[in-house]
Amino acid sequence: MAIRPEREETPRGDTFMAMRPESEETMTVRELYEVAREQYAKVGVDTDKALETLKNTPISMHCWQGDDVIGFDQRGPLSGGIQATGDYPGRARTPRELMDDIDEALRLIPGKHRLNLHASYAIFEDGEFADRDKIEPRHFRKWVEFARERGLGLDFNPTFFSHPMVKENLTLSSPDETVRRFWIDHGKACIRISQYFAQELGTPCAMNIWIPDGYKDVPADRLGPRARFKDSLDQILSEDYDRSKVLVCLESKVFGIGLESYTVGSSEFTVNYAARNGIISLMDNGHYHPTEMVSDKISSMLLFNDKIALHVTRPVRWDSDHVVLLDDETKEIAKEIVRNDALDRVILGLDYFDASINRIAAWTVGMRNMQKALLSALLTPWKTLKEMQDQSRFTELMLQQEELKTYPLGAVWDYFCEMMGVPVREDWYKEVQRYEKEVLAARKQND
Ligand code: RNT
Ligand code: ZN
């Protein structure tokens, strides 16, 4: 798709066009890319190579942006100390609607990606129902078909929230053995489902465990719940499974709404548990104190782990799960992955849910931004910059990093979109508007 500007018959139109430099007026996406390629080559960056790498970097897109984290197996509100706010019309209410919406987003996002499902998205057929401790691979058969037809890998998450067996905000750390047993069985069922995904699709499945467990007010016992959580995880992992196929991850958190004083799965808990038990630590950049940056943690984690996992999100004043922007922390996270040559060691997933805007646009903006952040990192001459640091050439290091910020990243990105057959620049929004009018508008809010 060329982005040659059309001459518009506006009173100022022709004058405006005439004032633009001849070259810019007629340059296509490809030609603009050629100019950018030369500019990057001068600082030792191979843009073709960067695009090839970007093309082969999948991001796990979270299904739960499409329906405000509600799922299909229950009708209650979202619980567990997380909140989706907003009431933009068009929420997906059925598996079919969610699949259609995912398809629509994937048409607008360049490259091949992965889909991240939660257990609460089980699809029950013919009036059948299985509770979370009893779900089986066949309840996800339709998702496997969906993924296979589109060449997507699947990742998975047990759902330890929005369910009547969450008692007093506790699941795997509950002192009530019936509650704890139910959720241990859920964890084990999810390992079997993850293995089924991996086997069916021929790509490992990352299965992430996050529990909301915690207390609103000062606890009398911090150790007991953590000891029970530890034992529950041991029991879940005692399930016989292929560790090369199911990559079990464990996500930490610092607080939740209504769980302000204490969370069982703190960072120290999850990092130590993962290290001791050969599973993967997952860091969500909304799950730390406000000035604590996940980007700064990645290098340390990489030195001591073969793999790490990330939930990229955008916390605004709290773990608000806003749509990922091309902001400083997203770019800094991407830099850490790219310049440490860790693209194949970082399981990269997104985790946010904004119900106040068009949900397909929310997916598209977040995914495209994560890719732009990776591209920006791939277009940076790290070897030269690292040398400057090691040789204490700090003046040059600062100015070079600042100059690079205004290099033509956009021209390279536009070319990537064109090459991958998705709309260039903001053109994709027209497609979202069409879909909203033709499909989303027909969905009645309280059906
Ligand atoms: C919650 C965690 C968790 C969830 C998803 C839905 O704070 O970030 O990852 O957002 O599993
Ligand atoms: Zn998360």
Tab-separated table of C-alpha atoms and ligand atoms in Angstrom:
chain	number	residue	atom	x	y	z
A	1	MET	CA	0.000	0.000	0.000
A	2	ALA	CA	1.441	3.330	-1.043
A	3	ILE	CA	0.935	6.294	1.210
A	4	ARG	CA	1.411	8.847	-1.568
A	5	PRO	CA	-0.692	11.755	-0.385
A	6	GLU	CA	-3.743	12.441	-2.508
A	7	ARG	CA	-4.310	15.986	-3.736
A	8	GLU	CA	-7.417	17.236	-2.076
A	9	GLU	CA	-9.605	19.907	-3.562
A	10	THR	CA	-9.631	22.106	-0.519
A	11	PRO	CA	-9.208	25.852	-0.738
A	12	ARG	CA	-5.646	25.499	0.545
A	13	GLY	CA	-4.993	22.034	-0.827
A	14	ASP	CA	-2.827	22.726	-3.847
A	15	THR	CA	-0.800	25.438	-2.170
A	16	PHE	CA	-0.162	23.110	0.734
A	17	MET	CA	1.004	20.296	-1.537
A	18	ALA	CA	3.186	22.617	-3.595
A	19	MET	CA	4.996	23.736	-0.482
A	20	ARG	CA	6.081	20.203	0.321
A	21	PRO	CA	9.446	19.094	-1.027
A	22	GLU	CA	9.122	17.253	-4.331
A	23	SER	CA	10.776	14.103	-3.010
A	24	GLU	CA	8.461	13.703	-0.037
A	25	GLU	CA	5.386	14.273	-2.109
A	26	THR	CA	6.118	11.318	-4.313
A	27	MET	CA	7.920	8.925	-2.039
A	28	THR	CA	6.369	5.582	-1.317
A	29	VAL	CA	6.692	3.590	1.881
A	30	ARG	CA	9.427	1.588	0.205
A	31	GLU	CA	11.375	4.665	-0.904
A	32	LEU	CA	11.141	6.212	2.539
A	33	TYR	CA	12.452	2.936	3.901
A	34	GLU	CA	15.453	3.057	1.540
A	35	VAL	CA	16.380	6.492	2.875
A	36	ALA	CA	16.014	5.267	6.458
A	37	ARG	CA	18.082	2.185	5.677
A	38	GLU	CA	20.996	4.381	4.572
A	39	GLN	CA	20.738	6.561	7.617
A	40	TYR	CA	20.808	3.569	9.971
A	41	ALA	CA	23.622	1.944	7.978
A	42	LYS	CA	25.814	4.971	8.760
A	43	VAL	CA	25.706	4.052	12.451
A	44	GLY	CA	26.254	0.387	11.702
A	45	VAL	CA	22.670	-0.837	11.882
A	46	ASP	CA	21.316	-3.318	9.328
A	47	THR	CA	17.605	-2.534	9.001
A	48	ASP	CA	16.848	-5.581	6.823
A	49	LYS	CA	18.250	-7.833	9.502
A	50	ALA	CA	16.252	-6.022	12.182
A	51	LEU	CA	13.024	-6.583	10.242
A	52	GLU	CA	13.808	-10.244	9.739
A	53	THR	CA	14.288	-10.630	13.495
A	54	LEU	CA	11.096	-8.730	14.266
A	55	LYS	CA	9.183	-10.926	11.844
A	56	ASN	CA	10.295	-13.992	13.779
A	57	THR	CA	9.462	-12.631	17.224
A	58	PRO	CA	6.064	-13.795	18.441
A	59	ILE	CA	4.216	-11.996	21.202
A	60	SER	CA	1.593	-13.826	23.224
A	61	MET	CA	-1.644	-11.879	22.824
A	62	HIS	CA	-3.947	-12.176	25.837
A	63	CYS	CA	-7.484	-13.253	24.948
A	64	TRP	CA	-8.913	-11.455	27.989
A	65	GLN	CA	-8.771	-7.920	26.550
A	66	GLY	CA	-11.678	-8.963	24.322
A	67	ASP	CA	-14.266	-9.540	27.059
A	68	ASP	CA	-13.021	-7.620	30.113
A	69	VAL	CA	-11.617	-10.813	31.739
A	70	ILE	CA	-15.044	-12.410	32.195
A	71	GLY	CA	-14.629	-15.782	30.466
A	72	PHE	CA	-17.299	-18.309	29.542
A	73	ASP	CA	-17.591	-20.535	32.594
A	74	GLN	CA	-19.295	-18.201	35.046
A	75	ARG	CA	-21.526	-15.134	35.145
A	76	GLY	CA	-20.192	-13.343	38.197
A	77	PRO	CA	-18.091	-10.198	38.248
A	78	LEU	CA	-14.325	-10.113	37.853
A	79	SER	CA	-12.723	-10.730	41.259
A	80	GLY	CA	-9.244	-11.337	42.661
A	81	GLY	CA	-8.188	-7.749	43.260
A	82	ILE	CA	-8.086	-6.869	39.561
A	83	GLN	CA	-10.526	-4.572	37.784
A	84	ALA	CA	-11.570	-3.773	34.243
A	85	THR	CA	-13.266	-0.375	34.124
A	86	GLY	CA	-15.377	1.148	31.370
A	87	ASP	CA	-18.446	0.109	29.404
A	88	TYR	CA	-17.518	0.576	25.765
A	89	PRO	CA	-20.103	-1.290	23.696
A	90	GLY	CA	-19.312	-4.480	21.816
A	91	ARG	CA	-17.755	-6.782	24.409
A	92	ALA	CA	-17.385	-10.350	23.126
A	93	ARG	CA	-19.852	-12.579	24.980
A	94	THR	CA	-19.428	-15.937	23.290
A	95	PRO	CA	-16.534	-18.035	21.990
A	96	ARG	CA	-17.566	-17.209	18.421
A	97	GLU	CA	-17.576	-13.462	19.093
A	98	LEU	CA	-14.232	-13.577	20.876
A	99	MET	CA	-12.671	-15.600	18.070
A	100	ASP	CA	-14.018	-13.192	15.453
A	101	ASP	CA	-12.613	-10.243	17.387
A	102	ILE	CA	-9.204	-11.903	17.789
A	103	ASP	CA	-9.178	-12.553	14.045
A	104	GLU	CA	-9.980	-8.929	13.390
A	105	ALA	CA	-7.127	-7.739	15.630
A	106	LEU	CA	-4.690	-10.182	14.060
A	107	ARG	CA	-5.519	-8.777	10.624
A	108	LEU	CA	-4.163	-5.444	11.828
A	109	ILE	CA	-1.065	-6.659	13.665
A	110	PRO	CA	1.991	-7.572	11.577
A	111	GLY	CA	3.695	-10.946	12.048
A	112	LYS	CA	2.814	-14.360	13.493
A	113	HIS	CA	1.990	-14.424	17.170
A	114	ARG	CA	0.660	-16.604	19.966
A	115	LEU	CA	-2.650	-16.579	21.783
A	116	ASN	CA	-2.798	-16.603	25.572
A	117	LEU	CA	-5.901	-18.264	27.044
A	118	HIS	CA	-7.264	-18.517	30.569
A	119	ALA	CA	-8.956	-21.641	31.904
A	120	SER	CA	-12.171	-19.647	32.294
A	121	TYR	CA	-12.423	-19.602	28.480
A	122	ALA	CA	-13.258	-23.318	28.294
A	123	ILE	CA	-15.834	-24.013	25.606
A	124	PHE	CA	-18.542	-26.403	26.748
A	125	GLU	CA	-20.507	-28.079	24.009
A	126	ASP	CA	-23.953	-29.676	24.018
A	127	GLY	CA	-25.010	-28.302	27.399
A	128	GLU	CA	-22.100	-29.974	29.193
A	129	PHE	CA	-20.329	-28.207	32.076
A	130	ALA	CA	-17.186	-29.066	34.041
A	131	ASP	CA	-16.040	-27.092	37.052
A	132	ARG	CA	-12.488	-25.758	37.123
A	133	ASP	CA	-11.118	-28.766	39.036
A	134	LYS	CA	-12.546	-31.080	36.397
A	135	ILE	CA	-11.831	-29.346	33.085
A	136	GLU	CA	-10.237	-31.446	30.389
A	137	PRO	CA	-8.381	-30.919	27.137
A	138	ARG	CA	-11.544	-31.555	25.139
A	139	HIS	CA	-13.080	-28.397	26.588
A	140	PHE	CA	-10.438	-26.502	24.650
A	141	ARG	CA	-10.709	-28.471	21.408
A	142	LYS	CA	-12.254	-25.525	19.594
A	143	TRP	CA	-9.415	-23.250	20.647
A	144	VAL	CA	-6.887	-25.747	19.331
A	145	GLU	CA	-8.729	-25.854	15.997
A	146	PHE	CA	-8.808	-22.076	15.928
A	147	ALA	CA	-5.083	-21.860	16.664
A	148	ARG	CA	-4.117	-24.585	14.222
A	149	GLU	CA	-6.029	-23.008	11.328
A	150	ARG	CA	-4.196	-19.747	11.918
A	151	GLY	CA	-0.763	-21.136	12.719
A	152	LEU	CA	-0.833	-19.688	16.250
A	153	GLY	CA	0.838	-21.213	19.292
A	154	LEU	CA	-1.227	-21.333	22.486
A	155	ASP	CA	-0.251	-20.318	26.008
A	156	PHE	CA	-2.378	-20.981	29.068
A	157	ASN	CA	-3.306	-19.801	32.558
A	158	PRO	CA	-5.189	-21.530	35.339
A	159	THR	CA	-7.916	-19.130	36.527
A	160	PHE	CA	-7.694	-18.691	40.299
A	161	PHE	CA	-10.277	-15.887	40.457
A	162	SER	CA	-13.906	-15.050	39.583
A	163	HIS	CA	-15.198	-18.289	41.095
A	164	PRO	CA	-17.249	-19.263	44.209
A	165	MET	CA	-14.438	-21.509	45.469
A	166	VAL	CA	-12.260	-18.424	46.015
A	167	LYS	CA	-13.050	-18.040	49.740
A	168	GLU	CA	-12.002	-14.877	51.567
A	169	ASN	CA	-9.733	-14.049	48.609
A	170	LEU	CA	-7.779	-17.267	49.097
A	171	THR	CA	-7.097	-20.192	46.765
A	172	LEU	CA	-3.845	-22.194	46.899
A	173	SER	CA	-2.920	-20.668	50.275
A	174	SER	CA	-6.279	-21.230	51.947
A	175	PRO	CA	-6.345	-22.786	55.430
A	176	ASP	CA	-9.534	-24.560	54.311
A	177	GLU	CA	-8.328	-27.853	52.888
A	178	THR	CA	-11.403	-28.280	50.674
A	179	VAL	CA	-10.694	-24.956	49.025
A	180	ARG	CA	-7.004	-25.695	48.632
A	181	ARG	CA	-7.678	-29.173	47.197
A	182	PHE	CA	-10.103	-27.734	44.626
A	183	TRP	CA	-7.500	-25.283	43.350
A	184	ILE	CA	-4.642	-27.806	43.392
A	185	ASP	CA	-6.799	-30.021	41.201
A	186	HIS	CA	-7.431	-27.017	38.955
A	187	GLY	CA	-3.684	-26.441	38.600
A	188	LYS	CA	-3.098	-30.076	37.703
A	189	ALA	CA	-5.940	-30.060	35.175
A	190	CYS	CA	-4.367	-26.998	33.576
A	191	ILE	CA	-0.991	-28.721	33.228
A	192	ARG	CA	-2.720	-31.515	31.307
A	193	ILE	CA	-4.497	-28.987	29.094
A	194	SER	CA	-1.240	-27.101	28.454
A	195	GLN	CA	0.469	-30.314	27.452
A	196	TYR	CA	-2.395	-31.053	25.077
A	197	PHE	CA	-1.909	-27.611	23.472
A	198	ALA	CA	1.818	-28.213	23.060
A	199	GLN	CA	1.323	-31.659	21.580
A	200	GLU	CA	-1.435	-30.634	19.197
A	201	LEU	CA	0.283	-27.512	17.947
A	202	GLY	CA	3.913	-28.633	18.050
A	203	THR	CA	5.100	-25.652	20.092
A	204	PRO	CA	5.717	-25.442	23.856
A	205	CYS	CA	2.928	-23.921	25.926
A	206	ALA	CA	3.773	-21.393	28.639
A	207	MET	CA	1.435	-21.984	31.584
A	208	ASN	CA	1.403	-19.106	34.013
A	209	ILE	CA	0.284	-19.426	37.615
A	210	TRP	CA	-0.947	-16.279	39.308
A	211	ILE	CA	-3.057	-16.332	42.460
A	212	PRO	CA	-4.781	-13.312	43.980
A	213	ASP	CA	-4.358	-14.569	47.572
A	214	GLY	CA	-3.719	-11.946	50.207
A	215	TYR	CA	-5.141	-9.842	53.029
A	216	LYS	CA	-6.681	-6.417	53.146
A	217	ASP	CA	-5.254	-5.671	56.558
A	218	VAL	CA	-2.172	-6.488	58.577
A	219	PRO	CA	-1.905	-10.271	58.840
A	220	ALA	CA	-1.095	-12.137	62.029
A	221	ASP	CA	0.729	-14.797	60.086
A	222	ARG	CA	2.721	-14.196	56.931
A	223	LEU	CA	4.506	-17.517	56.903
A	224	GLY	CA	1.545	-19.901	57.121
A	225	PRO	CA	-0.181	-18.855	53.875
A	226	ARG	CA	3.136	-18.903	52.013
A	227	ALA	CA	3.952	-22.358	53.357
A	228	ARG	CA	0.568	-23.590	52.148
A	229	PHE	CA	1.063	-21.953	48.748
A	230	LYS	CA	4.471	-23.646	48.500
A	231	ASP	CA	2.968	-27.013	49.310
A	232	SER	CA	0.135	-26.471	46.809
A	233	LEU	CA	2.598	-25.677	44.051
A	234	ASP	CA	4.621	-28.784	44.911
A	235	GLN	CA	1.460	-30.829	44.550
A	236	ILE	CA	0.538	-29.224	41.234
A	237	LEU	CA	4.016	-29.810	39.842
A	238	SER	CA	3.935	-33.441	40.988
A	239	GLU	CA	1.655	-34.001	37.996
A	240	ASP	CA	3.610	-36.042	35.475
A	241	TYR	CA	4.293	-33.752	32.517
A	242	ASP	CA	6.867	-33.068	29.830
A	243	ARG	CA	8.920	-30.091	30.962
A	244	SER	CA	10.066	-29.374	27.424
A	245	LYS	CA	6.445	-28.984	26.337
A	246	VAL	CA	4.844	-27.194	29.283
A	247	LEU	CA	6.776	-24.178	30.513
A	248	VAL	CA	5.317	-23.496	33.939
A	249	CYS	CA	5.696	-19.856	35.000
A	250	LEU	CA	4.963	-18.221	38.347
A	251	GLU	CA	3.883	-14.566	38.531
A	252	SER	CA	4.496	-12.370	41.570
A	253	LYS	CA	2.467	-9.421	42.797
A	254	VAL	CA	2.835	-6.738	45.421
A	255	PHE	CA	-0.808	-5.880	46.159
A	256	GLY	CA	-4.340	-6.080	44.811
A	257	ILE	CA	-7.537	-4.089	45.308
A	258	GLY	CA	-8.856	-5.224	48.690
A	259	LEU	CA	-5.572	-7.052	49.269
A	260	GLU	CA	-3.431	-4.072	50.119
A	261	SER	CA	-1.484	-5.235	53.138
A	262	TYR	CA	-0.139	-8.600	52.082
A	263	THR	CA	0.041	-10.835	49.024
A	264	VAL	CA	1.082	-14.449	49.403
A	265	GLY	CA	2.828	-14.661	46.015
A	266	SER	CA	5.303	-11.854	46.584
A	267	SER	CA	8.371	-11.364	44.414
A	268	GLU	CA	10.716	-13.085	46.869
A	269	PHE	CA	8.349	-16.027	47.094
A	270	THR	CA	7.961	-16.550	43.367
A	271	VAL	CA	11.587	-15.938	42.376
A	272	ASN	CA	12.872	-18.343	45.024
A	273	TYR	CA	10.226	-20.948	44.322
A	274	ALA	CA	10.903	-20.840	40.580
A	275	ALA	CA	14.687	-21.071	41.051
A	276	ARG	CA	14.443	-24.015	43.430
A	277	ASN	CA	11.921	-25.935	41.362
A	278	GLY	CA	13.128	-25.387	37.814
A	279	ILE	CA	10.130	-23.384	36.679
A	280	ILE	CA	10.071	-19.880	35.168
A	281	SER	CA	9.674	-16.557	36.974
A	282	LEU	CA	7.141	-14.228	35.399
A	283	MET	CA	7.439	-10.493	35.982
A	284	ASP	CA	4.451	-8.235	35.287
A	285	ASN	CA	5.528	-4.585	35.183
A	286	GLY	CA	2.364	-3.557	37.040
A	287	HIS	CA	3.297	-5.690	40.037
A	288	TYR	CA	6.038	-3.681	41.714
A	289	HIS	CA	6.411	-0.488	43.671
A	290	PRO	CA	5.911	2.571	41.455
A	291	THR	CA	9.580	3.478	40.997
A	292	GLU	CA	10.746	-0.123	40.734
A	293	MET	CA	11.360	-1.003	37.091
A	294	VAL	CA	11.080	-4.433	35.511
A	295	SER	CA	13.525	-3.316	32.809
A	296	ASP	CA	16.236	-3.117	35.476
A	297	LYS	CA	15.451	-6.627	36.732
A	298	ILE	CA	15.738	-8.434	33.394
A	299	SER	CA	19.560	-8.576	33.205
A	300	SER	CA	19.875	-10.073	36.691
A	301	MET	CA	17.182	-12.618	35.971
A	302	LEU	CA	18.857	-13.559	32.682
A	303	LEU	CA	22.164	-14.212	34.427
A	304	PHE	CA	20.598	-16.841	36.657
A	305	ASN	CA	17.843	-18.351	34.499
A	306	ASP	CA	17.647	-19.999	31.086
A	307	LYS	CA	14.266	-18.425	30.501
A	308	ILE	CA	12.166	-15.687	32.016
A	309	ALA	CA	8.609	-14.599	31.262
A	310	LEU	CA	7.057	-11.138	31.117
A	311	HIS	CA	3.599	-9.612	31.250
A	312	VAL	CA	3.938	-6.237	29.630
A	313	THR	CA	1.285	-3.822	30.796
A	314	ARG	CA	0.942	-0.143	31.753
A	315	PRO	CA	0.290	0.681	35.374
A	316	VAL	CA	-1.129	4.181	35.825
A	317	ARG	CA	-0.729	5.031	39.539
A	318	TRP	CA	-1.593	1.430	40.414
A	319	ASP	CA	-1.710	-1.936	38.640
A	320	SER	CA	-4.390	-0.498	36.390
A	321	ASP	CA	-3.626	-2.607	33.308
A	322	HIS	CA	-3.895	0.209	30.772
A	323	VAL	CA	-3.077	-0.484	27.110
A	324	VAL	CA	0.657	-0.755	26.396
A	325	LEU	CA	2.010	2.454	24.849
A	326	LEU	CA	5.339	3.149	23.190
A	327	ASP	CA	6.507	4.691	26.442
A	328	ASP	CA	9.891	4.760	28.120
A	329	GLU	CA	9.488	1.610	30.201
A	330	THR	CA	8.146	-0.465	27.305
A	331	LYS	CA	11.140	0.673	25.230
A	332	GLU	CA	13.535	-0.016	28.100
A	333	ILE	CA	12.131	-3.541	28.517
A	334	ALA	CA	12.571	-4.169	24.789
A	335	LYS	CA	16.166	-2.884	24.929
A	336	GLU	CA	17.033	-5.306	27.717
A	337	ILE	CA	15.688	-8.242	25.722
A	338	VAL	CA	17.333	-7.257	22.453
A	339	ARG	CA	20.752	-5.999	23.539
A	340	ASN	CA	21.256	-9.009	25.798
A	341	ASP	CA	20.499	-11.242	22.849
A	342	ALA	CA	17.636	-12.839	24.769
A	343	LEU	CA	14.749	-12.860	22.295
A	344	ASP	CA	14.593	-16.645	22.500
A	345	ARG	CA	14.907	-16.701	26.300
A	346	VAL	CA	12.114	-14.290	27.146
A	347	ILE	CA	8.513	-15.454	26.950
A	348	LEU	CA	6.859	-12.216	25.990
A	349	GLY	CA	3.171	-11.717	26.690
A	350	LEU	CA	0.868	-8.755	27.112
A	351	ASP	CA	-1.529	-8.326	30.021
A	352	TYR	CA	-3.970	-5.431	30.136
A	353	PHE	CA	-7.696	-4.905	29.888
A	354	ASP	CA	-9.272	-1.584	29.099
A	355	ALA	CA	-13.063	-1.708	28.829
A	356	SER	CA	-13.435	2.014	28.091
A	357	ILE	CA	-12.286	1.914	24.446
A	358	ASN	CA	-12.776	-0.240	21.386
A	359	ARG	CA	-11.308	-3.572	22.468
A	360	ILE	CA	-9.938	-4.534	19.070
A	361	ALA	CA	-8.131	-1.217	18.905
A	362	ALA	CA	-6.818	-1.882	22.429
A	363	TRP	CA	-5.254	-5.157	21.301
A	364	THR	CA	-3.892	-3.614	18.120
A	365	VAL	CA	-2.334	-0.576	19.792
A	366	GLY	CA	-0.665	-2.684	22.493
A	367	MET	CA	0.677	-5.352	20.162
A	368	ARG	CA	1.915	-2.865	17.582
A	369	ASN	CA	3.563	-0.817	20.322
A	370	MET	CA	5.386	-3.799	21.763
A	371	GLN	CA	6.638	-4.545	18.264
A	372	LYS	CA	7.682	-0.931	17.705
A	373	ALA	CA	9.609	-1.018	20.976
A	374	LEU	CA	11.394	-4.181	19.868
A	375	LEU	CA	12.116	-2.658	16.475
A	376	SER	CA	13.520	0.479	18.055
A	377	ALA	CA	15.859	-1.691	20.136
A	378	LEU	CA	16.814	-3.748	17.085
A	379	LEU	CA	17.731	-0.524	15.261
A	380	THR	CA	20.238	0.527	17.905
A	381	PRO	CA	24.019	-0.024	17.561
A	382	TRP	CA	24.480	-1.649	20.966
A	383	LYS	CA	28.058	-2.758	20.360
A	384	THR	CA	29.161	0.828	19.778
A	385	LEU	CA	27.155	2.155	22.705
A	386	LYS	CA	28.460	-0.516	25.073
A	387	GLU	CA	32.013	0.364	24.024
A	388	MET	CA	31.351	4.010	24.839
A	389	GLN	CA	30.170	2.982	28.292
A	390	ASP	CA	33.158	0.712	28.944
A	391	GLN	CA	35.580	3.376	27.756
A	392	SER	CA	33.903	5.987	29.944
A	393	ARG	CA	32.972	8.132	26.921
A	394	PHE	CA	29.819	9.259	28.699
A	395	THR	CA	29.336	12.511	26.776
A	396	GLU	CA	29.260	10.655	23.467
A	397	LEU	CA	27.095	7.925	24.945
A	398	MET	CA	24.495	10.411	26.040
A	399	LEU	CA	24.396	12.397	22.826
A	400	GLN	CA	24.389	9.317	20.610
A	401	GLN	CA	21.483	7.786	22.516
A	402	GLU	CA	19.613	11.083	22.287
A	403	GLU	CA	20.286	11.494	18.544
A	404	LEU	CA	19.060	7.968	17.892
A	405	LYS	CA	15.691	8.892	19.351
A	406	THR	CA	14.874	10.957	16.271
A	407	TYR	CA	16.159	8.489	13.681
A	408	PRO	CA	13.459	7.373	11.209
A	409	LEU	CA	12.035	4.431	13.135
A	410	GLY	CA	8.613	5.208	11.637
A	411	ALA	CA	9.791	4.676	8.065
A	412	VAL	CA	11.172	1.240	8.941
A	413	TRP	CA	8.020	0.333	10.868
A	414	ASP	CA	5.745	1.440	8.020
A	415	TYR	CA	7.720	-0.682	5.588
A	416	PHE	CA	7.412	-3.668	7.942
A	417	CYS	CA	3.629	-3.249	8.046
A	418	GLU	CA	3.436	-2.986	4.273
A	419	MET	CA	5.699	-5.993	3.834
A	420	MET	CA	3.567	-8.051	6.248
A	421	GLY	CA	0.357	-7.031	4.486
A	422	VAL	CA	-1.267	-5.061	7.301
A	423	PRO	CA	-2.476	-1.451	7.137
A	424	VAL	CA	0.224	1.217	7.346
A	425	ARG	CA	0.141	3.902	10.069
A	426	GLU	CA	-3.287	4.866	11.397
A	427	ASP	CA	-5.038	3.362	8.368
A	428	TRP	CA	-5.912	0.318	10.451
A	429	TYR	CA	-8.452	2.332	12.422
A	430	LYS	CA	-10.720	2.576	9.363
A	431	GLU	CA	-11.005	-1.186	9.448
A	432	VAL	CA	-11.803	-1.100	13.178
A	433	GLN	CA	-14.517	1.479	12.513
A	434	ARG	CA	-16.035	-0.674	9.798
A	435	TYR	CA	-15.991	-3.718	12.105
A	436	GLU	CA	-17.489	-1.721	14.940
A	437	LYS	CA	-20.342	-0.575	12.728
A	438	GLU	CA	-21.017	-3.909	11.088
A	439	VAL	CA	-20.301	-6.367	13.897
A	440	LEU	CA	-19.871	-4.812	17.342
A	441	ALA	CA	-22.862	-2.466	17.127
A	442	ALA	CA	-25.177	-5.434	16.709
A	443	ARG	CA	-24.167	-6.811	20.100
A	444	LYS	CA	-26.684	-5.675	22.643
A	445	GLN	CA	-25.092	-4.730	25.949
A	446	ASN	CA	-27.019	-6.975	28.292
A	447	ASP	CA	-27.674	-10.018	26.137
B	1	RNT	C1	-3.192	-9.934	37.820
B	1	RNT	C2	-2.151	-10.584	36.983
B	1	RNT	C3	-2.644	-11.655	36.049
B	1	RNT	C4	-3.949	-11.303	35.367
B	1	RNT	C5	-4.323	-12.217	34.219
B	1	RNT	C6	-5.747	-12.056	33.832
B	1	RNT	O1	-2.753	-8.857	38.504
B	1	RNT	O2	-1.435	-9.634	36.274
B	1	RNT	O3	-1.655	-11.960	35.140
B	1	RNT	O4	-3.936	-9.996	34.901
B	1	RNT	O5	-3.995	-13.498	34.501
B	2	ZN	ZN	-0.058	-10.285	34.775
